[in-house]
GROMACS .gro file of C-alpha atoms in nm:
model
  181
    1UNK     CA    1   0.656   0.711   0.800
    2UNK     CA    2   0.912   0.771   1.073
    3UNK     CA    3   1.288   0.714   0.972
    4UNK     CA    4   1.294   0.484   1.282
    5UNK     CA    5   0.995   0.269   1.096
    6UNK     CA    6   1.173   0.288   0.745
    7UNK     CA    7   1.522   0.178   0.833
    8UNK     CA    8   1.293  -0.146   1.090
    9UNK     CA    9   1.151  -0.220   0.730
   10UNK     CA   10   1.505  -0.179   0.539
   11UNK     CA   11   1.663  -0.447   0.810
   12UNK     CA   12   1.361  -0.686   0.810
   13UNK     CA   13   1.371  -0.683   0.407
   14UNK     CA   14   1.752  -0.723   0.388
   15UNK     CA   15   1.740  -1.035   0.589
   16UNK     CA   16   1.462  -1.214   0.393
   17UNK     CA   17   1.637  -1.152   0.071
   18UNK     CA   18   1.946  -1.291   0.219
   19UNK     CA   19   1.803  -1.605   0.342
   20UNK     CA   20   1.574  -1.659   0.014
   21UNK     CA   21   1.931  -1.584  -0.188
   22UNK     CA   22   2.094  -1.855   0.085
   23UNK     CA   23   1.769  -2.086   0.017
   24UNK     CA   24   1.818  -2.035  -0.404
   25UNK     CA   25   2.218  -2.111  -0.356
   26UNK     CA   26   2.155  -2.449  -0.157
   27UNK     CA   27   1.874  -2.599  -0.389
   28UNK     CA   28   2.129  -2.472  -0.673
   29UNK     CA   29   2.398  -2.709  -0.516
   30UNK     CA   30   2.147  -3.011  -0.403
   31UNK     CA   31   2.017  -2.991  -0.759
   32UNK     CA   32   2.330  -3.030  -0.896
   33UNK     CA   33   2.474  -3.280  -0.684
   34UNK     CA   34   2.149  -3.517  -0.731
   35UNK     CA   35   2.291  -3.735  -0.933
   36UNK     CA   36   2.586  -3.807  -0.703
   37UNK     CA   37   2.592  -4.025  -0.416
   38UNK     CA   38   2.589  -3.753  -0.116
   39UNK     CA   39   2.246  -3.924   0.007
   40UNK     CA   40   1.969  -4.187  -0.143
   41UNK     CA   41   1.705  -4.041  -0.358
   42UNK     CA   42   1.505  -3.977  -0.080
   43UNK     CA   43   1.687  -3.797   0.106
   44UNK     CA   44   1.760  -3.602  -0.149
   45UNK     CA   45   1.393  -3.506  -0.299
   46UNK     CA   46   1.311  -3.494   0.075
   47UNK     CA   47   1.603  -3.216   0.122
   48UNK     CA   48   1.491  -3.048  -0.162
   49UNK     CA   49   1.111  -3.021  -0.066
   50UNK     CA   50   1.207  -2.887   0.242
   51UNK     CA   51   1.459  -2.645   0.098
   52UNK     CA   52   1.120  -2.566  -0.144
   53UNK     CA   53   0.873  -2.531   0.142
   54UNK     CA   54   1.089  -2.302   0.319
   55UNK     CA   55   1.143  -2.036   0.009
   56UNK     CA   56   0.779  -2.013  -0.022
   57UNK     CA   57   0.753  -1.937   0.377
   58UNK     CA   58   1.056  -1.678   0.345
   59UNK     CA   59   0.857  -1.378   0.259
   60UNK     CA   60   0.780  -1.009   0.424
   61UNK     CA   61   0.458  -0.994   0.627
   62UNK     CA   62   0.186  -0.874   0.475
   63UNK     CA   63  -0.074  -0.653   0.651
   64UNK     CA   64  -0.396  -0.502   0.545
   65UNK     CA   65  -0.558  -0.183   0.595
   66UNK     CA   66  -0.953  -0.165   0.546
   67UNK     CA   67  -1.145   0.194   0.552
   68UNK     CA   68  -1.532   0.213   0.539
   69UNK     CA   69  -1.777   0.492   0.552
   70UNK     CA   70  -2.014   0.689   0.366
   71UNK     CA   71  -1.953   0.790   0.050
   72UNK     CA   72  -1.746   1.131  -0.036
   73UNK     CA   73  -1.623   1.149   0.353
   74UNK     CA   74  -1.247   1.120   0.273
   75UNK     CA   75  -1.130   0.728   0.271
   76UNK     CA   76  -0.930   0.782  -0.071
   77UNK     CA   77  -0.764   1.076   0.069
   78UNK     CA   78  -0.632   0.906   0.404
   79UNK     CA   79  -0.533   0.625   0.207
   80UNK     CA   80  -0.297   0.844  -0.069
   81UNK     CA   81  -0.191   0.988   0.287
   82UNK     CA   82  -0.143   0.681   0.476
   83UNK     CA   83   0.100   0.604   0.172
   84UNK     CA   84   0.265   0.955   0.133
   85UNK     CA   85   0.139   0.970  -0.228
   86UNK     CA   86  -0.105   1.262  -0.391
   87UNK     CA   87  -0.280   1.062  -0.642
   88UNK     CA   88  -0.272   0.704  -0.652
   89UNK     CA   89  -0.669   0.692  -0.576
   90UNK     CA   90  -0.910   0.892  -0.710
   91UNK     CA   91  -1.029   1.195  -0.490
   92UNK     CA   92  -1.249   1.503  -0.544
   93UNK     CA   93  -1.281   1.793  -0.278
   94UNK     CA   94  -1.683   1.859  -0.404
   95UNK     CA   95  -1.826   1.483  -0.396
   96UNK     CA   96  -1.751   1.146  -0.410
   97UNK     CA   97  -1.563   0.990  -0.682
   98UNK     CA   98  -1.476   0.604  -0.608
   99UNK     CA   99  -1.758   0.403  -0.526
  100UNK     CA  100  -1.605   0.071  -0.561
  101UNK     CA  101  -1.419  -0.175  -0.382
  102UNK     CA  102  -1.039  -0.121  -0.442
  103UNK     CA  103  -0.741  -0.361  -0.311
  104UNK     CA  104  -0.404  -0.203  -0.350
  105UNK     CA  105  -0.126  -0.335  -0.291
  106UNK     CA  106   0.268  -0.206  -0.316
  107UNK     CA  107   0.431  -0.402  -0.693
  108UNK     CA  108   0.720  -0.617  -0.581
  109UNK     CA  109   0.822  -0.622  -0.898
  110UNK     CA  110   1.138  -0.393  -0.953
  111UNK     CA  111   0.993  -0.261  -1.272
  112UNK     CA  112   0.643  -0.114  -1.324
  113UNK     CA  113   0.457   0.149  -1.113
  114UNK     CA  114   0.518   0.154  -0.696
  115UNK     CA  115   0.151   0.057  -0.643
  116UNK     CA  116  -0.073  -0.215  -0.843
  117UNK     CA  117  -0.488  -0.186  -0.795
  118UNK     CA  118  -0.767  -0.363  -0.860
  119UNK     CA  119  -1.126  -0.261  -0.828
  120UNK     CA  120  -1.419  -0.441  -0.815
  121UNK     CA  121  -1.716  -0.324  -0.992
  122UNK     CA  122  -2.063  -0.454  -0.992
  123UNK     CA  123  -2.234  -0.618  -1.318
  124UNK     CA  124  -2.438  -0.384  -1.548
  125UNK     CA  125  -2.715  -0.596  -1.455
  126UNK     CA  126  -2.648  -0.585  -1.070
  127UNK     CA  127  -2.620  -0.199  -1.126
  128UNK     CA  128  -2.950  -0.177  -1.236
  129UNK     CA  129  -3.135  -0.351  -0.991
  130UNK     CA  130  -2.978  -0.199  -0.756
  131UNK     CA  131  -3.059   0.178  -0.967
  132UNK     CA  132  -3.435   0.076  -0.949
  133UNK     CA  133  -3.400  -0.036  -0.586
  134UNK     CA  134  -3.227   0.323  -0.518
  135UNK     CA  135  -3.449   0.551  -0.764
  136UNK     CA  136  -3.746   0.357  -0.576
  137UNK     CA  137  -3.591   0.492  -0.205
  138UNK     CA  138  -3.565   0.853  -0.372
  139UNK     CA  139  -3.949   0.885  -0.530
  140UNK     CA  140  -4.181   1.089  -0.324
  141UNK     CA  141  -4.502   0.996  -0.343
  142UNK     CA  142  -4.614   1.260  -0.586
  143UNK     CA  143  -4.392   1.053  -0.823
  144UNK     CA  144  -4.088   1.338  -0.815
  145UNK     CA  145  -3.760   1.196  -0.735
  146UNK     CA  146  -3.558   1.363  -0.511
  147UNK     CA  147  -3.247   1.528  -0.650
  148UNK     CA  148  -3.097   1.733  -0.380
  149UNK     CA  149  -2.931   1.580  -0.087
  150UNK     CA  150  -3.137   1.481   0.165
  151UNK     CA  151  -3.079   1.503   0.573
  152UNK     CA  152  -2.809   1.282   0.661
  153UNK     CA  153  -3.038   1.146   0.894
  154UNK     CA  154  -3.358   1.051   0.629
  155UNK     CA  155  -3.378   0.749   0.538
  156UNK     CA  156  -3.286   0.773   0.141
  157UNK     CA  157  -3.000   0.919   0.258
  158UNK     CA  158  -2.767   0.602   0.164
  159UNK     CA  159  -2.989   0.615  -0.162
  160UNK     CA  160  -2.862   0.960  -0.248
  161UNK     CA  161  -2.523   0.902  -0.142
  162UNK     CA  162  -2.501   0.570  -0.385
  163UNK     CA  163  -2.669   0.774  -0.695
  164UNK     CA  164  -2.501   1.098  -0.625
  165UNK     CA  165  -2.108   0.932  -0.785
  166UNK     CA  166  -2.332   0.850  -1.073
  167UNK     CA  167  -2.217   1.090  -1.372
  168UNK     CA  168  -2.574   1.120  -1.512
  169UNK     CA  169  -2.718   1.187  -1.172
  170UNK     CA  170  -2.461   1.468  -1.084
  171UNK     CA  171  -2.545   1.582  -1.461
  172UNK     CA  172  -2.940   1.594  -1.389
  173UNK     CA  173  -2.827   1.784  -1.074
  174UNK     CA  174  -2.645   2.036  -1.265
  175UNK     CA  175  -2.980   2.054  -1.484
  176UNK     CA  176  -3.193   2.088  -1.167
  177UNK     CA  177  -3.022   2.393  -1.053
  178UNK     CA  178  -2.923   2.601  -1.343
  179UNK     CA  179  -3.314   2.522  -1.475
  180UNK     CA  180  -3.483   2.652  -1.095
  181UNK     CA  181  -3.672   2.357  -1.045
   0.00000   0.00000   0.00000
């Protein structure tokens, strides 16, 4: 991130924490002046909703960055570069290692880690319908199942790419090729 970009960010951040510390000063005062006779209750709760309505609006803009693509070509790695950081999601340099949906977001919180994910997996019972579905797409019709990656242009080819994050397939991989077969 350019200096240029940082201090832009630094600026726009200093000025919504000044106006949501003016916003928390004012409803401090209105709050404790309620019970005087500066305005009718109305007025008052009306003043205060607004004062309420416009803390909640006072915030930094959020924005979101989506990747897609086929699995193992190198979304988790532009992300932890997008962000300047090494690790934050999972990568391997020899296959895929993800293979879920992840939403990270930066922790606004002053304490705690910089960065705060959550992934979305599928249910065990999801996961094996879709296993049959993808063991299905990788049978030959001798009955063999295909355990070496196919041409990225055959059609099991997404098939393979799902199954090939799976521990136990990479396992009976490993098998397959220290064995000969």
């Amino acid at each position: 991130m350019s200096e240029k970009v940082k201090e832009q960010m630094q600026t726009e951040e200093f000025c919504v924490n000044a106006c949501q510390w003016a916003v928390k000063k004012t409803t401090a005062v209105f709050t404790e002046l309620f019970h005087t006779r500066w305005a009718s209750d109305v007025v008052k709760q009306a003043k205060l909703s607004e004062l309420q309505d416009l803390s909640k609006r006072m915030t930094l803009p959020a924005s979101s960055f989506v990747t897609f693509g086929d699995t193992g070509a190198g979304k988790s790695t532009l992300l932890n570069a997008l962000i300047g950081e090494a690790n934050i999601l999972p990568t391997n340099g020899m296959r895929a290692c993800t293979a879920t949906i992840i939403e990270l977001s930066h922790n606004k919180e002053s304490t705690g880690p910089n960065y705060v994910g959550e992934a979305e997996f599928v249910t065990g019972e999801e996961w094996m319908k879709e296993l049959d579905t993808l063991v299905d797409d990788l049978t030959q019709q001798d009955g063999r199942c295909i355990i070496m990656e196919p041409d990225s242009k055959a059609p099991n080819y997404q098939a393979y790419c799902k199954l090939c994050v799976h521990p136990l397939v990479s396992a009976m991989r490993l098998l397959a090729v220290s064995s000969g077969t």
